[in-house]
Short mmCIF file of C-alpha atoms in Angstrom, two decimals:
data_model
loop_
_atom_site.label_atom_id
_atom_site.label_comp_id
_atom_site.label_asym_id
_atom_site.label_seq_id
_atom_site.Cartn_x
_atom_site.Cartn_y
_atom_site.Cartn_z
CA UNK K 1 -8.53 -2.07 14.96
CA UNK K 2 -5.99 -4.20 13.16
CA UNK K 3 -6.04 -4.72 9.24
CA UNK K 4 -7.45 -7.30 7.80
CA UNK K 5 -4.49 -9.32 7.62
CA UNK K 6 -5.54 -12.81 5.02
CA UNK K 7 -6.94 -9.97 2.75
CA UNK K 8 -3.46 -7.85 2.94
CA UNK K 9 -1.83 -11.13 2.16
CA UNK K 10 -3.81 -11.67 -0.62
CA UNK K 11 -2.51 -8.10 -1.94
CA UNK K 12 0.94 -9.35 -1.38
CA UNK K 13 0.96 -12.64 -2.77
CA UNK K 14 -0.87 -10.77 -6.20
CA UNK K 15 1.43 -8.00 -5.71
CA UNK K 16 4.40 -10.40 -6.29
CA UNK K 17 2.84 -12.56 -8.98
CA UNK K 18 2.73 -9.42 -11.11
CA UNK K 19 6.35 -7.50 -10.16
CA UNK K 20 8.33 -11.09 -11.08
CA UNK K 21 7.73 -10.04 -14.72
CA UNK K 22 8.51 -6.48 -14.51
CA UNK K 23 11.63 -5.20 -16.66
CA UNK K 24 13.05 -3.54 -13.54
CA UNK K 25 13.11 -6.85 -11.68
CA UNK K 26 15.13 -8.56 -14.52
CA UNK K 27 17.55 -6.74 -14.21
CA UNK K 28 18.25 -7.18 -10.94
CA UNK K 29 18.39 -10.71 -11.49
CA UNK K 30 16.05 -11.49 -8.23
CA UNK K 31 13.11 -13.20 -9.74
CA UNK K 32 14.05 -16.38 -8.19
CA UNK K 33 14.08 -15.56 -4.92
CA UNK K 34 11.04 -13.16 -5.02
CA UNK K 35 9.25 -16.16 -7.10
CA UNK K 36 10.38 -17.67 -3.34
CA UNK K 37 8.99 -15.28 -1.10
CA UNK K 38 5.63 -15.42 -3.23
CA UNK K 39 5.00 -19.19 -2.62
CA UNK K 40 5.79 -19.68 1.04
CA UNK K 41 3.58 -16.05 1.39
CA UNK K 42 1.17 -17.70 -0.64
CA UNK K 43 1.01 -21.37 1.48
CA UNK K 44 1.15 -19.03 4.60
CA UNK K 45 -1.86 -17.22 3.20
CA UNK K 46 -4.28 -20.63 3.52
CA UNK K 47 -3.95 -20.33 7.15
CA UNK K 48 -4.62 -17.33 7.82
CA UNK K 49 -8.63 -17.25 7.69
CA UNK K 50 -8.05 -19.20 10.76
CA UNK K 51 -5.64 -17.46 12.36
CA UNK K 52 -7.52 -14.04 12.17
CA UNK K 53 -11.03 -15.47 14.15
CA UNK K 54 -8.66 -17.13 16.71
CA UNK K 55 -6.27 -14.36 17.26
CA UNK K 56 -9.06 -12.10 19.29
CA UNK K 57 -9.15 -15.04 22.03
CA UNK K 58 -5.24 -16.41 22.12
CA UNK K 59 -2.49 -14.29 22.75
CA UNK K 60 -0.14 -16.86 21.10
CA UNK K 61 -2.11 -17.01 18.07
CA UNK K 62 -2.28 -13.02 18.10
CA UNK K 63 1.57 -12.70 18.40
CA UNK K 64 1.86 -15.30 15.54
CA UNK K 65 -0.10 -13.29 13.02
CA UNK K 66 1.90 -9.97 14.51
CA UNK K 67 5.11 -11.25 13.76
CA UNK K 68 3.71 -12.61 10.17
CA UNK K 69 2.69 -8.63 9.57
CA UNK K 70 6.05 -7.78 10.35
CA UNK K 71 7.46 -9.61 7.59
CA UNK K 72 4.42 -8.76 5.01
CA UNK K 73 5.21 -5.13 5.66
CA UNK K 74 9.33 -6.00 4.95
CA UNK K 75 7.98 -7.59 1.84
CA UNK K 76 6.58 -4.55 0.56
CA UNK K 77 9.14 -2.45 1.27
CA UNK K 78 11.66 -4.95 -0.62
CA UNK K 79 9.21 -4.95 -3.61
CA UNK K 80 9.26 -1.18 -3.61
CA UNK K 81 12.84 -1.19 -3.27
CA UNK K 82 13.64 -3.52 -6.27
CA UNK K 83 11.49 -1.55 -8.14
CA UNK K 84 13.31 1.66 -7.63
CA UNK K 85 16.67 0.57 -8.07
CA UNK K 86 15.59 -1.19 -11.45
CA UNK K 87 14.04 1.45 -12.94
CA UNK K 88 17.70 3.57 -11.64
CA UNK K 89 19.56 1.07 -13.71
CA UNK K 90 17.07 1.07 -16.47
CA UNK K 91 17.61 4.86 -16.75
CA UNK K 92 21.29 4.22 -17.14
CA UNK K 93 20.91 1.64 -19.32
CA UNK K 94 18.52 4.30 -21.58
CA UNK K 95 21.62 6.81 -20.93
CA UNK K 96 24.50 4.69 -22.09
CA UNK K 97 23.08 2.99 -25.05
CA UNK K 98 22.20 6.71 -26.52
CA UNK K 99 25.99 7.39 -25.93
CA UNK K 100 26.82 4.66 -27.68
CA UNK K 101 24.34 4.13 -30.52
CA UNK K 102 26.50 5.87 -33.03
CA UNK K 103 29.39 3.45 -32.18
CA UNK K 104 29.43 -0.33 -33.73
CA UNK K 105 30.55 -0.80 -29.91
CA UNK K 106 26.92 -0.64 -29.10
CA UNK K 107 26.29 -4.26 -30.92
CA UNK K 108 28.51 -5.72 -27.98
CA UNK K 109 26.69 -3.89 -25.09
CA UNK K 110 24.26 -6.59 -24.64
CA UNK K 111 24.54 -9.66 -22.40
CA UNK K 112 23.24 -12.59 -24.50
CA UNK K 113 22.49 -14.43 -21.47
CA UNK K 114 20.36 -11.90 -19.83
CA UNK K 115 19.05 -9.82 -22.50
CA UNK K 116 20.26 -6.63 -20.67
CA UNK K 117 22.78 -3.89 -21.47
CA UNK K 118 26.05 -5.39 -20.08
CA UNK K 119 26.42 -1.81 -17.94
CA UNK K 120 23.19 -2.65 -16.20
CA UNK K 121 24.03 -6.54 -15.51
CA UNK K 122 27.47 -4.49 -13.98
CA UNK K 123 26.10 -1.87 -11.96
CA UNK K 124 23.34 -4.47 -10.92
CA UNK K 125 25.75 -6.80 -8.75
CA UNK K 126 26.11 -4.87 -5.53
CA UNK K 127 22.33 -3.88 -5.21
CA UNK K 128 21.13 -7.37 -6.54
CA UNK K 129 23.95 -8.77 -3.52
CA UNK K 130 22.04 -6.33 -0.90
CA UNK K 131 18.50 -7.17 -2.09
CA UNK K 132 19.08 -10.90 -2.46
CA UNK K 133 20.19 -11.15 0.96
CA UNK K 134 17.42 -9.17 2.35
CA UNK K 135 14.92 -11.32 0.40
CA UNK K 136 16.93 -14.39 1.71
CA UNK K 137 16.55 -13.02 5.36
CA UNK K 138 12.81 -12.66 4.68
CA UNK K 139 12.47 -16.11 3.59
CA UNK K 140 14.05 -17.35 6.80
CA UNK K 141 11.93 -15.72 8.80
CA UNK K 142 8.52 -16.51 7.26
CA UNK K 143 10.14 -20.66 7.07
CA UNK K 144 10.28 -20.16 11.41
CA UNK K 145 7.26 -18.57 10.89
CA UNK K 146 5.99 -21.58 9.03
CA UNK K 147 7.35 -23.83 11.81
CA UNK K 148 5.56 -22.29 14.21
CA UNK K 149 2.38 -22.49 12.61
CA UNK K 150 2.43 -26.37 13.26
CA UNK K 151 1.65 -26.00 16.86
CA UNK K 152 -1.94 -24.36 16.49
CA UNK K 153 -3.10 -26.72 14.19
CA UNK K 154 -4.80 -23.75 11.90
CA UNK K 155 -7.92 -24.95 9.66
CA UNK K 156 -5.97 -24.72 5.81
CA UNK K 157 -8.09 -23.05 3.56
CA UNK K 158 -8.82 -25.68 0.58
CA UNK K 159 -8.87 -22.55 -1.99
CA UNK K 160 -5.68 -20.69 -3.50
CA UNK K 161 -5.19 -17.42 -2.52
CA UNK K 162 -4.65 -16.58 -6.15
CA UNK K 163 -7.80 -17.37 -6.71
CA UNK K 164 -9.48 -15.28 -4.11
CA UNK K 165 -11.22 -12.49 -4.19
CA UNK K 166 -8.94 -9.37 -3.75
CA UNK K 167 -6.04 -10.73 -5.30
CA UNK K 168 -5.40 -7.20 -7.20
CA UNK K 169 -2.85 -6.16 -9.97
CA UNK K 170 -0.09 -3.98 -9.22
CA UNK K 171 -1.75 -0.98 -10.19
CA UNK K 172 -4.78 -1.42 -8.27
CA UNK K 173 -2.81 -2.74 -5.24
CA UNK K 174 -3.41 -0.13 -1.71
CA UNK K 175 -2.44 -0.04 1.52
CA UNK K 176 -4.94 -0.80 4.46
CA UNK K 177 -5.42 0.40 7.53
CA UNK K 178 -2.12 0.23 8.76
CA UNK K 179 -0.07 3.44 9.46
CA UNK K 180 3.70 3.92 9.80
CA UNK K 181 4.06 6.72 12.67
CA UNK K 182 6.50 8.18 10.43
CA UNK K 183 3.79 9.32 8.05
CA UNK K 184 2.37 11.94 9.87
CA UNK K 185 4.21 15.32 9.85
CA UNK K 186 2.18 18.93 10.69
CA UNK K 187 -0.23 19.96 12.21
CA UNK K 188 -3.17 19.99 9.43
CA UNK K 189 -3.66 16.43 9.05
CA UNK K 190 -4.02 15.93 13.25
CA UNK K 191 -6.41 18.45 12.90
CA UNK K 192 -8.70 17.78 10.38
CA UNK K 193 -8.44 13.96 11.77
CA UNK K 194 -9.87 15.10 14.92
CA UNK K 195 -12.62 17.30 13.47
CA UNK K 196 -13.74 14.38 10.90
CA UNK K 197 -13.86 12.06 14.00
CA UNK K 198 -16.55 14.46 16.37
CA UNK K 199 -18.46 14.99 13.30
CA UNK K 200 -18.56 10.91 12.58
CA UNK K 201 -19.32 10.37 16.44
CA UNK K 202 -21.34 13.26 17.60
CA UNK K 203 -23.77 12.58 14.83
CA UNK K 204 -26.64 10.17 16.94
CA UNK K 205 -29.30 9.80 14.15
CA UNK K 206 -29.79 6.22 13.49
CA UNK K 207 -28.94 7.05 9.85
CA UNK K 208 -26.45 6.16 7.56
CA UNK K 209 -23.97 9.32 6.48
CA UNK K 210 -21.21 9.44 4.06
CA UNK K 211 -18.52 11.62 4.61
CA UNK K 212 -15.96 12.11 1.61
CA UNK K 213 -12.02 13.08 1.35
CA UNK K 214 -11.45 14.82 -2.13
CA UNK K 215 -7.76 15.64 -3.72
CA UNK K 216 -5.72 14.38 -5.72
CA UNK K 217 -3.57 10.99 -6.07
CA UNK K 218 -0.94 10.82 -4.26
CA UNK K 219 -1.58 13.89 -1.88
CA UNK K 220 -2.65 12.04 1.54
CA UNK K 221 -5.94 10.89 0.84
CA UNK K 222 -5.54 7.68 2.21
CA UNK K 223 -3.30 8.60 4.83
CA UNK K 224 -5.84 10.88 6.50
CA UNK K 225 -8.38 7.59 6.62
CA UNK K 226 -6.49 5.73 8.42
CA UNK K 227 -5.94 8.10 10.96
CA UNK K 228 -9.51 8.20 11.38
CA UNK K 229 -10.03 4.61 11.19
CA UNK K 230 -7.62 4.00 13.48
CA UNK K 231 -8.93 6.59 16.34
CA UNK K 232 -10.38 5.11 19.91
CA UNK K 233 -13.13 7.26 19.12
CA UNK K 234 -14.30 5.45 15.90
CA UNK K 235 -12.80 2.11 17.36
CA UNK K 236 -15.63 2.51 20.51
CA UNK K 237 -18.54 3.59 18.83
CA UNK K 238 -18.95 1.08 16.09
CA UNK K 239 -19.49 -2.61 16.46
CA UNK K 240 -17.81 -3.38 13.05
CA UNK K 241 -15.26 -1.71 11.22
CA UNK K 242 -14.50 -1.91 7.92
CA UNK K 243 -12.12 -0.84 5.43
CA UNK K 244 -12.03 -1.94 1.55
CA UNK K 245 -9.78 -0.50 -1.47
CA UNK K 246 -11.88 0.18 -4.21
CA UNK K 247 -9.69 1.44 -6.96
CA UNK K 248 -10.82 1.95 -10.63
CA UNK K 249 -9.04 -1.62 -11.09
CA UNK K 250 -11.07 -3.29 -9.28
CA UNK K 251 -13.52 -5.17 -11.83
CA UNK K 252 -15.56 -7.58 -9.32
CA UNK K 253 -18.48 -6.70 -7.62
CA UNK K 254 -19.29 -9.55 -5.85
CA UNK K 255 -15.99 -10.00 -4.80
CA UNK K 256 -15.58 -6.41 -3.18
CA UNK K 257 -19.00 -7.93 -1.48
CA UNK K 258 -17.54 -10.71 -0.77
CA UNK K 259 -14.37 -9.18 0.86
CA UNK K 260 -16.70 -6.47 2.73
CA UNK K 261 -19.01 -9.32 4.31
CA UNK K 262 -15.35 -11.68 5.36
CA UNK K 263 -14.15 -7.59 6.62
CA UNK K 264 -17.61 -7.77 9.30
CA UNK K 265 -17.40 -11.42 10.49
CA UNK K 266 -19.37 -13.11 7.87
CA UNK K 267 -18.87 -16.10 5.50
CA UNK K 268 -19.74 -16.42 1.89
CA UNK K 269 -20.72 -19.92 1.54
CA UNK K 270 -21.42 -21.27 -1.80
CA UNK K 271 -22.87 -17.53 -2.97
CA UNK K 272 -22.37 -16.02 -5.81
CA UNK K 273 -24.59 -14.25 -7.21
CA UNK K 274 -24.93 -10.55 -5.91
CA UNK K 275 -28.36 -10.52 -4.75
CA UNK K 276 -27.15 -13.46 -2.71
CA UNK K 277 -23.96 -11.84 -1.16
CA UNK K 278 -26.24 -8.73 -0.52
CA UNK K 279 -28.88 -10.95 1.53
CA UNK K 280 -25.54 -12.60 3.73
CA UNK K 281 -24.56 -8.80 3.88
CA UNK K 282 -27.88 -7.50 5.51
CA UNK K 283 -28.00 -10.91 8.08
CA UNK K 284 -24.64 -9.82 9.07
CA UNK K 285 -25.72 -6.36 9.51
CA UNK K 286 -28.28 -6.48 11.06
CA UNK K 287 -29.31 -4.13 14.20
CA UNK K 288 -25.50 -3.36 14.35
CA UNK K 289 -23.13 -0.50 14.08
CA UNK K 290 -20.82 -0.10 11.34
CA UNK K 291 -17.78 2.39 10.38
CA UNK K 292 -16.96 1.65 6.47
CA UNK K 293 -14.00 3.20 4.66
CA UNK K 294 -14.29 2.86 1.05
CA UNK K 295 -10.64 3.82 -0.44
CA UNK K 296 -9.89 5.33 -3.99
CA UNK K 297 -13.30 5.12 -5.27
CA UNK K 298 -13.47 6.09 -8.60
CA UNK K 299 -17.18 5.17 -9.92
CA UNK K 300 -19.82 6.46 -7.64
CA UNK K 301 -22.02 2.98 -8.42
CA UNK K 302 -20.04 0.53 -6.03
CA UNK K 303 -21.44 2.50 -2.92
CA UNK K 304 -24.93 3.23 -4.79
CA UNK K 305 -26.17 -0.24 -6.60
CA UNK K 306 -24.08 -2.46 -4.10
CA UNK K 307 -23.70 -1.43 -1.19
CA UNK K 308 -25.60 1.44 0.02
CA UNK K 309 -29.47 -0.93 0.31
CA UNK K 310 -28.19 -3.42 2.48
CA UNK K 311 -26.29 -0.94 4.57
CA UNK K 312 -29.10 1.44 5.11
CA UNK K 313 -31.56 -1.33 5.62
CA UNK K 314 -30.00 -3.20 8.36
CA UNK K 315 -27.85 -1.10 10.49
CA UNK K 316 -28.53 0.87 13.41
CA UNK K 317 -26.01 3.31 12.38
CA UNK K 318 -23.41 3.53 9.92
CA UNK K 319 -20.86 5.74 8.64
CA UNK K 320 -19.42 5.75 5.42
CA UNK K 321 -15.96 7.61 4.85
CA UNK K 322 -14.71 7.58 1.03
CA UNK K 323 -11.73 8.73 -0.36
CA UNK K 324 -11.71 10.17 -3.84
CA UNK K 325 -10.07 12.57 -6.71
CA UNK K 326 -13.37 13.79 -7.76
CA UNK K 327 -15.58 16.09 -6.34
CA UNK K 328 -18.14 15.02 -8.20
CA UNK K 329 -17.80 11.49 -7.32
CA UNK K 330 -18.66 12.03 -3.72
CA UNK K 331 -21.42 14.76 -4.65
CA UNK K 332 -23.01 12.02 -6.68
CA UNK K 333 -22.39 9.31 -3.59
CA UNK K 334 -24.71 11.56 -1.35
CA UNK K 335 -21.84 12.72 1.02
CA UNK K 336 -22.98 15.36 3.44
CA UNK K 337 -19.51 16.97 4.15
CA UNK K 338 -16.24 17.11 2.02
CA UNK K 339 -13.08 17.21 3.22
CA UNK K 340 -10.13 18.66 0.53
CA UNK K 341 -6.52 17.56 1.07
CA UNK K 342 -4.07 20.20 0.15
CA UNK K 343 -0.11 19.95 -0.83
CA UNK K 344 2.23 19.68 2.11
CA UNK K 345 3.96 23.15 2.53
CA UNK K 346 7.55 22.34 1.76
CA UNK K 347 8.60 22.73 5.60
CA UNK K 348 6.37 19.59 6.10
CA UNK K 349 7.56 17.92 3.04
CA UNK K 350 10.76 18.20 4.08
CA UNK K 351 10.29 17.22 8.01
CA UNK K 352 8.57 13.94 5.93
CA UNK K 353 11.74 13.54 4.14
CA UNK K 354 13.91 13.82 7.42
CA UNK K 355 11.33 11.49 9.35
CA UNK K 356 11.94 8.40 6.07
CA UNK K 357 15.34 8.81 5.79
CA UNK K 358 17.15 9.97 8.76
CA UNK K 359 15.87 7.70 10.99
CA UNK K 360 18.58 8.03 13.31
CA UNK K 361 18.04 11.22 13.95
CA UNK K 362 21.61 12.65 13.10
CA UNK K 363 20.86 16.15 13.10
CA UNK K 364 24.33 16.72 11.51
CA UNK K 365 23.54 14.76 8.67
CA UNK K 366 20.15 16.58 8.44
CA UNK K 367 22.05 20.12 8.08
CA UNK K 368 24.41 18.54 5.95
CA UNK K 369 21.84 17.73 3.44
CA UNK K 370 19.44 20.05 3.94
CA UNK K 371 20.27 22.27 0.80
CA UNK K 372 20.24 19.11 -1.65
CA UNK K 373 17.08 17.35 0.06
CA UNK K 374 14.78 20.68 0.03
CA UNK K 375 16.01 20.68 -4.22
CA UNK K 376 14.46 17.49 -4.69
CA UNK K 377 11.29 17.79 -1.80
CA UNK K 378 10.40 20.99 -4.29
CA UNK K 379 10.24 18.77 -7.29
CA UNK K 380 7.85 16.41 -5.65
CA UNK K 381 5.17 19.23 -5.47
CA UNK K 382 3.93 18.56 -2.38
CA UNK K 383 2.92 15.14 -2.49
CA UNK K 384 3.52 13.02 0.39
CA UNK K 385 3.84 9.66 -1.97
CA UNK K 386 6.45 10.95 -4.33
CA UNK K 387 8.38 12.13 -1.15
CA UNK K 388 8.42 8.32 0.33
CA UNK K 389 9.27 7.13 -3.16
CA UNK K 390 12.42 9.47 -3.15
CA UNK K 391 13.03 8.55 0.35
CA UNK K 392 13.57 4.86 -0.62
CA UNK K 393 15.87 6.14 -3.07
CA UNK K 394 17.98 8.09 -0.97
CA UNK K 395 18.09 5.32 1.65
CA UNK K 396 20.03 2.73 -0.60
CA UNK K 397 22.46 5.71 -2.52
CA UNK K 398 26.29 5.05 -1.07
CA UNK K 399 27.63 7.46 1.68
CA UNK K 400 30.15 8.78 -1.01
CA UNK K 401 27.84 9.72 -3.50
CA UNK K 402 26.15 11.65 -0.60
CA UNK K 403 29.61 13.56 -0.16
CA UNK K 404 29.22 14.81 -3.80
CA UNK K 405 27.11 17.31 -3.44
CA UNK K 406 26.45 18.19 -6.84
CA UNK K 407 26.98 14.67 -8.81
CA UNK K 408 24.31 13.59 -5.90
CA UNK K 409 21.78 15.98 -6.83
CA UNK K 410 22.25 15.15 -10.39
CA UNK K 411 21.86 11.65 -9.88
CA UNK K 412 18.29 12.71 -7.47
CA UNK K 413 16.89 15.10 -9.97
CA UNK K 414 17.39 12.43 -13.11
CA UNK K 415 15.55 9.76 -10.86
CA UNK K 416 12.90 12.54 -10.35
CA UNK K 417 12.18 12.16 -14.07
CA UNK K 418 11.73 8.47 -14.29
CA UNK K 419 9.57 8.77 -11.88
CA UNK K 420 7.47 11.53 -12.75
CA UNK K 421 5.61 9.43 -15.62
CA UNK K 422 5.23 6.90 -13.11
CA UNK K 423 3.25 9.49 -10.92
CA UNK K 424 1.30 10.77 -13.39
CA UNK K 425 0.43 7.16 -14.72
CA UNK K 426 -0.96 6.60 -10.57
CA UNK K 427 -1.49 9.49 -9.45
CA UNK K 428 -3.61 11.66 -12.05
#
């Protein structure tokens, strides 16, 4: 039950495109070498059509595209981390030009050159050293990647991946299917996976039934779906599997049709109108099974005017699983149960801390800070999103500033606050 990997390197390449710009890339000084990454992603991307409807037959092909996933998930987790430690600098940019705003210093605090308080092009060097390189050691390993591409002779797609159809913005941008192990902490979310999955599979009416996961952003939503997606049970008794991120971004009908019928095995041809990519929907469809996800759904009309006739129409059975914030968005979908996410209890919160940061295990460290990491797991309220933000956070600080206790916690619970409006901008 692998992603859809040419439509998760769409995401990427987009995802780039639109962080190059962002203040708290600038000032890192690593737009160059992300503007890198993007374009060999990006000429990597036109293979990988391809690659995908090969990969179920070759088991060279197949551990070509898994290494290539590899490096797509590195990339994100670089993006997020250059992101994080510009908006830290940022901050202390914010900080020291208030300090100094009285003072006719403050005229020479800027860096003609880069447009950037000179304490931010300072404190910048080391991390923009540490990111650089591991940007540079991404690049390396999608240019062997690129080398070994040559040997299957892959059909090149003649369009842009830019110019595809779920190339997203950055706010609109989701995870798929995919599921890092160390996501999952207690006991609830096992649970309720399981009981979602007999009710999807011991259901036999040849009808179609949407089931619905209601909370709010942030809180493990998505999470939960993939779980479910992911399960042997769902994997066995559907004949196609799909999964698409809606999002309230996403302003392209016939593309999310488009991307549903590539997700089931179809092609689009010249079509593009949406009663045509609704008629190449229903052919595909047709006296199969299907298991749809339909991820951050915000208006209630995607699954009722455009994809809910041809579904119900051609398929032999089909279940629909959506996640959304409002109850009254999967009311008005027609779901027939509703599951609600709660807040991870701060023990789980904290074991979710533990599993993203201490991934060594060193139980000494744990103890050590224990007192300081349940501080800042209680100012991320129980939301598992904010926690792995934090997490990348703590990762990067220096082993010193650990030591300090207090100056650490400081340093956390400021970072708490940039964030916070950055949450509520996503996540409410």
């Amino acid at each position: 039950m692998a992603m859809i990997v040419d439509a998760f390197a769409g995401k990427l390449v987009g995802r780039l495109g639109n962080v190059i710009e962002e203040k708290a890339i600038m000032v890192l000084g690593v737009k160059d070498e992300l503007q890198r990454l993007r374009r060999r992603m990006e000429t990597l991307a036109r293979v990988l059509k391809d690659a995908e409807r090969r990969r179920i037959q070759d088991e060279a092909v197949k551990g070509w595209v898994e290494e290539l996933k590899d490096v797509m998930y590195d990339a994100e987790d670089i993006i997020d981390l250059c992101m994080i430690q510009g908006m830290g600098l940022l901050q202390d940019d914010d900080h020291h030009t208030n300090q100094l705003a009285e003072s006719s210093a403050a005229a020479l605090t800027r860096v003609p050159c880069c447009n950037f308080p000179l304490f931010s092009c300072v404190r910048s060097v080391p991390f923009r050293y540490e990111i650089a390189d591991k940007i540079k050691s991404l690049n390396d390993r999608l240019s062997e990647i690129s080398d070994d591409k040559d040997k299957f002779n892959f059909i090149i797609s003649s369009k842009s991946i830019s110019d595809d159809a779920y190339v997203m913005n950055e706010a609109s941008y989701h995870q798929s299917s995919f599921l890092p192990e160390s996501d999952i902490v207690g006991r609830d979310i096992i649970d309720a996976t399981n009981s979602l999955v007999e009710l999807l599979v011991s259901q036999h009416q040849q009808t179609c039934r949407l089931f619905a996961i209601v909370g709010m952003g942030g809180i493990g939503k998505t999470t939960l779906a993939q779980l479910i997606y992911n399960d042997s049970k769902i994997n066995d008794d559907f004949v196609l599997h799909s999964w698409i991120c809606v999002s309230k971004f996403y302003t392209s009908m016939t593309d999310l049709l488009k991307e549903l019928i590539r997700n089931v095995g179809g092609t689009c041809g010249e079509a593009t109108t949406t009663a045509e990519l609704q008629k190449i929907l229903c052919d595909v469809l047709d006296g199969k099974s299907l298991f749809l996800v339909l991820d951050d759904v915000w208006d209630a009309d995607v699954w009722i005017d455009l994809i809910k006739n041809p579904v119900e129409r051609t398929t032999t059975k089909c279940r629909v699983m959506v996640t959304t914030r409002e109850w009254n968005t999967a009311r008005k979908m027609g779901a027939i149960d509703i599951h609600n996410v709660n807040k991870l209890p701060l023990n789980f919160a904290w074991e979710l801390l533990c599993k993203k940061v201490f991934t060594n295990n060193d139980e000494s460290e744990i103890q050590r800070m224990k007192d300081i990491g349940m501080q800042i797991v209680e100012k991320c309220d129980g939301l598992p999103d904010a926690i792995k933000v934090i997490a990348g956070v703590l990762i990067t600080k220096d082993q010193k500033l650990k030591e300090n206790g207090r100056m650490f916690l400081t340093v956390m619970l400021g970072l708490l606050q940039v964030f916070q409006k950055s949450f509520k901008e996503h996540y409410t």
